[in-house]
């Protein structure tokens, strides 16, 4: 009998938008209250135009996918009751210059300390938690995931249009997000103690106000016995979110195996990883990416195929390989969120067309 795969849980951040103009709608408190009435615990994000859902903990992809569908469908209904539209999009396509910050003590403190960074947010990502044996393992797993993080960003890029304009990037969220001093590619850590020393330095410097502001794209969860991977835009569809979670879980399994077998992680210099991030944010799936091991450019699709090949032993063990192959093929044929947004914008150069396409993709397959 195959071993039970590690547990996985997903957090998806969503934009609340005006149903007519598509502008961000500052109604997260009202929508969260409506969700609580139907048994859903929505998290409030930094700006009042955002909410976050949390799935249950799962070990099988089909159950995770069903959970994601139910959450998007239910929260979309709650948003509609309060005159808002739920959008799975990583930056607001139509947006004001700044966003109202959610009125909680922690978020107000972040606003006070980080100024305009807090007011230019509205950025929506997807966070995948995978169960690991210990916090030490969670830290070390990140070293093995680092080479593949740009590929996951390319796959899920869903923020090409911002302020009614094609940004020239498939993931503008990634570019904006990395302005925070604690965000972006995770450093290489020798141990849990090495990680903790770095966090203490960041706290002492004021570059973070608390440990929840450790925004690296891989980190040990402060709440759960998991490693948390945060590199992705919120994907356009539930199938793409389930695909992302399945790939990340398989990558964690492969990392655990390598740690057990005492195989060292690939040495990826920070400068190479940052260059690969930029290339992934720029091109998404529709151009070249940078192979972090060789330092050479390859089509993003080729790098995605290499990731799937690398993960095949773990995917076969969990029974997820066919789902991954079929879903990757569908995304490549149809396009990820970034390509959908651009195609919609180019028809009439009207951002409301982009909003309509995003809204449809958000609930695609959820009914």
Short mmCIF file of C-alpha atoms in Angstrom, two decimals:
data_model
loop_
_atom_site.label_atom_id
_atom_site.label_comp_id
_atom_site.label_asym_id
_atom_site.label_seq_id
_atom_site.Cartn_x
_atom_site.Cartn_y
_atom_site.Cartn_z
CA UNK A 1 0.00 0.00 0.00
CA UNK A 2 1.27 3.48 -0.91
CA UNK A 3 2.17 5.78 1.96
CA UNK A 4 -0.41 8.39 2.88
CA UNK A 5 0.78 11.69 1.36
CA UNK A 6 1.40 14.67 3.62
CA UNK A 7 -1.53 16.87 4.56
CA UNK A 8 -2.17 20.01 2.53
CA UNK A 9 -4.22 23.13 3.13
CA UNK A 10 -4.67 26.24 1.02
CA UNK A 11 -5.28 29.92 1.74
CA UNK A 12 -6.65 32.01 -1.12
CA UNK A 13 -6.79 35.81 -1.05
CA UNK A 14 -9.50 37.54 -3.08
CA UNK A 15 -10.31 41.04 -4.22
CA UNK A 16 -13.72 42.54 -3.55
CA UNK A 17 -14.78 44.75 -6.45
CA UNK A 18 -17.64 47.01 -7.43
CA UNK A 19 -19.90 44.95 -9.73
CA UNK A 20 -20.24 47.80 -12.25
CA UNK A 21 -16.90 49.63 -12.33
CA UNK A 22 -14.64 46.84 -11.09
CA UNK A 23 -12.95 49.24 -8.66
CA UNK A 24 -11.90 47.75 -5.30
CA UNK A 25 -14.78 47.66 -2.84
CA UNK A 26 -13.87 48.25 0.85
CA UNK A 27 -16.39 45.81 2.32
CA UNK A 28 -14.34 42.99 3.77
CA UNK A 29 -15.80 43.39 7.27
CA UNK A 30 -19.36 43.08 5.97
CA UNK A 31 -18.55 40.12 3.72
CA UNK A 32 -16.71 38.35 6.54
CA UNK A 33 -19.75 38.79 8.80
CA UNK A 34 -22.03 37.29 6.13
CA UNK A 35 -19.62 34.39 5.69
CA UNK A 36 -19.61 33.75 9.45
CA UNK A 37 -23.38 33.38 9.29
CA UNK A 38 -22.94 30.40 6.94
CA UNK A 39 -20.07 28.86 8.92
CA UNK A 40 -17.09 30.24 6.97
CA UNK A 41 -14.27 31.95 8.86
CA UNK A 42 -12.93 34.59 6.47
CA UNK A 43 -9.68 36.34 7.33
CA UNK A 44 -9.39 40.11 6.93
CA UNK A 45 -6.37 41.23 4.95
CA UNK A 46 -4.33 44.44 5.08
CA UNK A 47 -6.71 46.42 2.88
CA UNK A 48 -10.48 46.57 3.22
CA UNK A 49 -10.98 45.32 -0.33
CA UNK A 50 -9.56 41.85 0.44
CA UNK A 51 -10.63 38.64 2.15
CA UNK A 52 -8.89 35.29 2.61
CA UNK A 53 -10.36 31.79 2.67
CA UNK A 54 -8.82 28.76 4.38
CA UNK A 55 -9.53 25.21 3.29
CA UNK A 56 -9.75 22.26 5.62
CA UNK A 57 -6.74 19.96 5.88
CA UNK A 58 -6.70 17.29 3.16
CA UNK A 59 -4.61 14.36 2.02
CA UNK A 60 -6.33 13.80 -1.35
CA UNK A 61 -6.50 16.29 -4.21
CA UNK A 62 -10.16 15.61 -5.22
CA UNK A 63 -11.36 16.54 -1.72
CA UNK A 64 -9.20 19.66 -1.72
CA UNK A 65 -10.64 20.67 -5.09
CA UNK A 66 -14.21 20.22 -3.84
CA UNK A 67 -13.41 22.31 -0.75
CA UNK A 68 -11.98 25.11 -2.91
CA UNK A 69 -15.08 25.09 -5.10
CA UNK A 70 -17.44 25.33 -2.12
CA UNK A 71 -15.50 28.19 -0.57
CA UNK A 72 -15.35 30.29 -3.73
CA UNK A 73 -19.04 29.72 -4.44
CA UNK A 74 -20.15 30.55 -0.90
CA UNK A 75 -17.95 33.60 -0.46
CA UNK A 76 -19.00 34.95 -3.86
CA UNK A 77 -22.61 34.75 -2.68
CA UNK A 78 -21.72 36.59 0.54
CA UNK A 79 -19.96 39.31 -1.46
CA UNK A 80 -22.94 39.68 -3.76
CA UNK A 81 -25.22 40.27 -0.77
CA UNK A 82 -23.11 43.31 0.09
CA UNK A 83 -22.86 44.74 -3.40
CA UNK A 84 -19.43 43.35 -4.22
CA UNK A 85 -17.97 40.93 -6.72
CA UNK A 86 -15.46 38.27 -5.69
CA UNK A 87 -12.42 38.24 -7.97
CA UNK A 88 -9.57 35.74 -8.01
CA UNK A 89 -7.03 38.23 -9.29
CA UNK A 90 -3.67 39.15 -7.83
CA UNK A 91 -3.83 42.93 -8.38
CA UNK A 92 -6.91 45.10 -8.97
CA UNK A 93 -7.33 45.63 -12.74
CA UNK A 94 -9.16 48.90 -12.07
CA UNK A 95 -7.85 50.68 -9.03
CA UNK A 96 -7.53 53.98 -7.18
CA UNK A 97 -4.16 55.38 -6.21
CA UNK A 98 -4.41 54.00 -2.65
CA UNK A 99 -6.48 51.55 -0.63
CA UNK A 100 -8.12 51.93 2.78
CA UNK A 101 -6.27 49.92 5.40
CA UNK A 102 -8.33 47.50 7.50
CA UNK A 103 -9.03 48.99 10.92
CA UNK A 104 -7.28 46.53 13.25
CA UNK A 105 -4.46 47.49 15.65
CA UNK A 106 -1.90 45.35 13.82
CA UNK A 107 -2.74 46.64 10.34
CA UNK A 108 -2.83 50.24 11.56
CA UNK A 109 0.64 49.72 13.07
CA UNK A 110 1.90 48.34 9.75
CA UNK A 111 0.47 51.40 8.00
CA UNK A 112 2.20 53.73 10.47
CA UNK A 113 5.58 52.01 10.04
CA UNK A 114 5.58 51.24 6.32
CA UNK A 115 3.68 54.21 4.91
CA UNK A 116 2.64 54.10 1.26
CA UNK A 117 3.54 50.41 0.96
CA UNK A 118 0.43 49.65 3.01
CA UNK A 119 -1.74 51.92 0.84
CA UNK A 120 -0.67 50.47 -2.51
CA UNK A 121 -1.48 46.88 -1.66
CA UNK A 122 -4.61 45.05 -2.76
CA UNK A 123 -2.26 42.18 -3.67
CA UNK A 124 -3.79 38.69 -3.57
CA UNK A 125 -1.69 35.56 -3.32
CA UNK A 126 -2.17 31.88 -2.62
CA UNK A 127 -0.47 30.14 0.29
CA UNK A 128 -0.07 26.36 0.38
CA UNK A 129 0.66 24.57 3.67
CA UNK A 130 2.16 21.07 3.59
CA UNK A 131 2.59 18.96 6.73
CA UNK A 132 6.18 18.24 7.77
CA UNK A 133 7.69 16.27 10.69
CA UNK A 134 9.34 19.26 12.39
CA UNK A 135 10.13 22.94 12.17
CA UNK A 136 13.76 22.06 11.39
CA UNK A 137 12.56 20.09 8.36
CA UNK A 138 10.29 22.99 7.34
CA UNK A 139 13.30 25.31 7.23
CA UNK A 140 15.48 22.85 5.33
CA UNK A 141 12.77 21.97 2.81
CA UNK A 142 12.89 25.55 1.58
CA UNK A 143 16.45 25.01 0.32
CA UNK A 144 15.24 22.26 -2.02
CA UNK A 145 12.20 24.24 -3.21
CA UNK A 146 14.14 27.41 -4.08
CA UNK A 147 15.14 26.32 -7.63
CA UNK A 148 11.52 25.66 -8.61
CA UNK A 149 9.77 28.70 -7.15
CA UNK A 150 10.02 30.78 -10.36
CA UNK A 151 8.33 27.96 -12.31
CA UNK A 152 5.39 27.98 -9.89
CA UNK A 153 5.16 31.76 -10.30
CA UNK A 154 5.09 31.44 -14.09
CA UNK A 155 2.35 28.84 -13.90
CA UNK A 156 0.01 30.90 -11.72
CA UNK A 157 0.73 34.44 -12.98
CA UNK A 158 -2.57 36.29 -12.73
CA UNK A 159 -1.88 40.01 -12.53
CA UNK A 160 -1.10 41.42 -15.97
CA UNK A 161 -3.57 44.33 -15.90
CA UNK A 162 -3.31 47.12 -13.32
CA UNK A 163 -4.89 50.58 -13.39
CA UNK A 164 -6.66 49.57 -16.63
CA UNK A 165 -3.30 49.05 -18.35
CA UNK A 166 -1.23 46.07 -19.46
CA UNK A 167 1.72 46.29 -17.07
CA UNK A 168 4.03 44.36 -19.38
CA UNK A 169 4.29 41.72 -16.66
CA UNK A 170 2.35 38.49 -16.25
CA UNK A 171 2.67 38.84 -12.47
CA UNK A 172 2.73 42.49 -11.46
CA UNK A 173 1.88 41.33 -7.93
CA UNK A 174 5.28 39.65 -7.67
CA UNK A 175 7.05 42.87 -8.66
CA UNK A 176 5.06 44.97 -6.20
CA UNK A 177 5.21 42.43 -3.37
CA UNK A 178 8.99 42.31 -3.37
CA UNK A 179 9.18 45.97 -2.28
CA UNK A 180 8.58 44.77 1.28
CA UNK A 181 11.92 44.20 3.01
CA UNK A 182 10.99 40.69 4.14
CA UNK A 183 9.34 39.45 0.92
CA UNK A 184 10.47 37.45 -2.08
CA UNK A 185 12.85 34.53 -2.59
CA UNK A 186 13.78 32.79 0.66
CA UNK A 187 17.44 32.83 1.67
CA UNK A 188 19.36 29.58 1.98
CA UNK A 189 19.38 28.48 5.63
CA UNK A 190 21.77 25.98 7.19
CA UNK A 191 19.45 25.19 10.09
CA UNK A 192 16.48 26.26 12.17
CA UNK A 193 18.85 28.27 14.36
CA UNK A 194 20.19 30.06 11.27
CA UNK A 195 16.63 30.96 10.29
CA UNK A 196 15.80 32.22 13.78
CA UNK A 197 18.94 34.38 13.86
CA UNK A 198 17.86 36.07 10.65
CA UNK A 199 14.36 36.71 11.96
CA UNK A 200 15.78 38.23 15.16
CA UNK A 201 17.92 40.59 13.10
CA UNK A 202 14.89 41.66 11.04
CA UNK A 203 12.87 42.33 14.20
CA UNK A 204 15.72 44.34 15.71
CA UNK A 205 16.11 46.39 12.52
CA UNK A 206 12.41 47.17 12.26
CA UNK A 207 12.14 45.64 8.78
CA UNK A 208 9.43 43.44 10.29
CA UNK A 209 7.19 44.29 13.25
CA UNK A 210 6.35 40.70 14.22
CA UNK A 211 7.09 37.18 13.03
CA UNK A 212 3.93 37.12 10.90
CA UNK A 213 5.65 39.70 8.69
CA UNK A 214 8.26 37.16 7.58
CA UNK A 215 6.97 37.22 4.01
CA UNK A 216 9.53 34.98 2.30
CA UNK A 217 7.99 32.71 -0.29
CA UNK A 218 8.85 29.64 1.77
CA UNK A 219 8.71 29.71 5.55
CA UNK A 220 7.86 27.45 8.48
CA UNK A 221 4.33 28.28 9.53
CA UNK A 222 4.04 30.15 12.81
CA UNK A 223 0.66 28.50 13.45
CA UNK A 224 0.66 24.99 11.99
CA UNK A 225 3.13 22.06 11.77
CA UNK A 226 3.69 22.88 8.13
CA UNK A 227 5.97 24.47 5.60
CA UNK A 228 4.16 27.34 3.88
CA UNK A 229 4.82 28.21 0.23
CA UNK A 230 3.69 31.72 -0.75
CA UNK A 231 5.23 32.42 -4.17
CA UNK A 232 2.02 32.32 -6.20
CA UNK A 233 -0.51 34.83 -7.42
CA UNK A 234 -3.98 33.68 -6.45
CA UNK A 235 -4.73 31.40 -9.42
CA UNK A 236 -7.54 32.27 -11.81
CA UNK A 237 -9.48 29.01 -11.30
CA UNK A 238 -9.96 26.40 -8.59
CA UNK A 239 -8.38 23.75 -10.82
CA UNK A 240 -5.22 25.84 -11.09
CA UNK A 241 -5.14 26.30 -7.33
CA UNK A 242 -5.50 22.55 -6.80
CA UNK A 243 -2.74 22.00 -9.38
CA UNK A 244 -0.46 24.42 -7.54
CA UNK A 245 -1.10 22.72 -4.20
CA UNK A 246 -0.50 19.27 -5.68
CA UNK A 247 2.81 20.31 -7.24
CA UNK A 248 3.98 21.96 -4.02
CA UNK A 249 3.10 18.93 -1.93
CA UNK A 250 5.01 16.69 -4.33
CA UNK A 251 8.00 19.05 -4.16
CA UNK A 252 7.94 18.85 -0.37
CA UNK A 253 7.84 15.04 -0.56
CA UNK A 254 10.86 15.05 -2.88
CA UNK A 255 12.68 17.42 -0.53
CA UNK A 256 11.93 15.20 2.46
CA UNK A 257 13.30 12.22 0.57
CA UNK A 258 16.47 14.11 -0.31
CA UNK A 259 16.94 15.19 3.32
CA UNK A 260 16.46 11.59 4.48
CA UNK A 261 18.98 10.37 1.89
CA UNK A 262 21.43 13.15 2.83
CA UNK A 263 21.41 14.59 -0.69
CA UNK A 264 22.41 18.26 -0.69
CA UNK A 265 20.07 20.88 -2.16
CA UNK A 266 21.09 22.50 -5.44
CA UNK A 267 23.29 25.56 -4.85
CA UNK A 268 21.30 28.45 -6.33
CA UNK A 269 22.90 31.88 -5.79
CA UNK A 270 20.51 34.57 -4.57
CA UNK A 271 21.24 36.72 -7.63
CA UNK A 272 20.31 33.90 -10.01
CA UNK A 273 17.09 33.23 -8.13
CA UNK A 274 16.11 36.90 -8.22
CA UNK A 275 16.78 37.02 -11.95
CA UNK A 276 14.63 33.92 -12.45
CA UNK A 277 11.84 35.52 -10.40
CA UNK A 278 11.93 38.63 -12.55
CA UNK A 279 11.86 36.56 -15.73
CA UNK A 280 8.91 34.52 -14.45
CA UNK A 281 7.01 37.64 -13.43
CA UNK A 282 7.70 39.24 -16.80
CA UNK A 283 6.80 36.34 -19.08
CA UNK A 284 4.56 33.98 -17.16
CA UNK A 285 3.96 30.91 -19.31
CA UNK A 286 4.21 32.75 -22.63
CA UNK A 287 7.91 33.41 -22.93
CA UNK A 288 11.26 32.27 -21.64
CA UNK A 289 12.14 31.48 -18.07
CA UNK A 290 15.51 31.08 -16.42
CA UNK A 291 16.76 27.68 -15.33
CA UNK A 292 18.19 28.38 -11.88
CA UNK A 293 20.67 25.49 -12.05
CA UNK A 294 22.30 26.15 -15.43
CA UNK A 295 21.60 29.88 -15.59
CA UNK A 296 20.30 29.43 -19.14
CA UNK A 297 17.02 30.64 -20.63
CA UNK A 298 14.43 28.10 -21.74
CA UNK A 299 10.76 28.41 -22.68
CA UNK A 300 8.67 28.56 -19.53
CA UNK A 301 6.72 25.54 -20.77
CA UNK A 302 9.95 23.53 -20.95
CA UNK A 303 10.80 24.43 -17.35
CA UNK A 304 7.29 23.48 -16.25
CA UNK A 305 7.64 20.11 -17.99
CA UNK A 306 10.97 19.61 -16.21
CA UNK A 307 9.30 20.30 -12.87
CA UNK A 308 6.56 17.75 -13.55
CA UNK A 309 9.18 15.18 -14.60
CA UNK A 310 11.18 15.81 -11.42
CA UNK A 311 8.06 15.40 -9.27
CA UNK A 312 6.79 12.26 -11.04
CA UNK A 313 7.87 9.78 -8.31
CA UNK A 314 5.93 11.72 -5.65
CA UNK A 315 2.97 12.33 -7.95
CA UNK A 316 2.71 8.63 -8.80
CA UNK A 317 2.93 7.72 -5.12
CA UNK A 318 0.00 10.03 -4.26
CA UNK A 319 -2.02 9.07 -7.34
CA UNK A 320 -1.96 12.65 -8.65
CA UNK A 321 0.16 12.36 -11.79
CA UNK A 322 -2.73 12.13 -14.26
CA UNK A 323 -4.52 15.07 -12.66
CA UNK A 324 -1.34 17.13 -12.94
CA UNK A 325 -0.67 16.17 -16.56
CA UNK A 326 -4.26 16.85 -17.63
CA UNK A 327 -4.52 20.16 -15.76
CA UNK A 328 -1.14 21.43 -16.99
CA UNK A 329 -2.18 20.62 -20.56
CA UNK A 330 -5.46 22.49 -20.05
CA UNK A 331 -3.72 25.58 -18.63
CA UNK A 332 -1.17 25.64 -21.44
CA UNK A 333 -3.92 25.38 -24.05
CA UNK A 334 -6.31 27.90 -22.47
CA UNK A 335 -3.81 30.21 -20.79
CA UNK A 336 -3.32 31.17 -17.16
CA UNK A 337 -4.92 34.24 -15.62
CA UNK A 338 -2.42 36.68 -17.12
CA UNK A 339 -3.11 35.52 -20.66
CA UNK A 340 -6.88 35.63 -20.11
CA UNK A 341 -6.64 39.21 -18.82
CA UNK A 342 -4.61 40.40 -21.77
CA UNK A 343 -6.86 38.71 -24.30
CA UNK A 344 -9.88 40.43 -22.74
CA UNK A 345 -8.20 43.84 -22.61
CA UNK A 346 -7.13 43.78 -26.25
CA UNK A 347 -10.66 43.26 -27.61
CA UNK A 348 -12.00 46.76 -26.81
CA UNK A 349 -9.25 48.19 -24.56
CA UNK A 350 -11.91 48.26 -21.84
CA UNK A 351 -11.00 47.16 -18.33
CA UNK A 352 -14.59 46.12 -17.59
CA UNK A 353 -14.09 43.29 -20.08
CA UNK A 354 -11.12 42.15 -17.97
CA UNK A 355 -13.24 42.27 -14.82
CA UNK A 356 -15.93 40.12 -16.46
CA UNK A 357 -13.39 37.51 -17.59
CA UNK A 358 -11.76 37.41 -14.14
CA UNK A 359 -15.14 37.06 -12.41
CA UNK A 360 -16.13 34.18 -14.70
CA UNK A 361 -12.81 32.38 -14.13
CA UNK A 362 -13.14 32.83 -10.35
CA UNK A 363 -16.24 30.62 -10.31
CA UNK A 364 -15.38 28.42 -13.28
CA UNK A 365 -16.26 24.84 -12.37
CA UNK A 366 -17.72 25.88 -8.99
CA UNK A 367 -21.38 25.23 -9.84
#
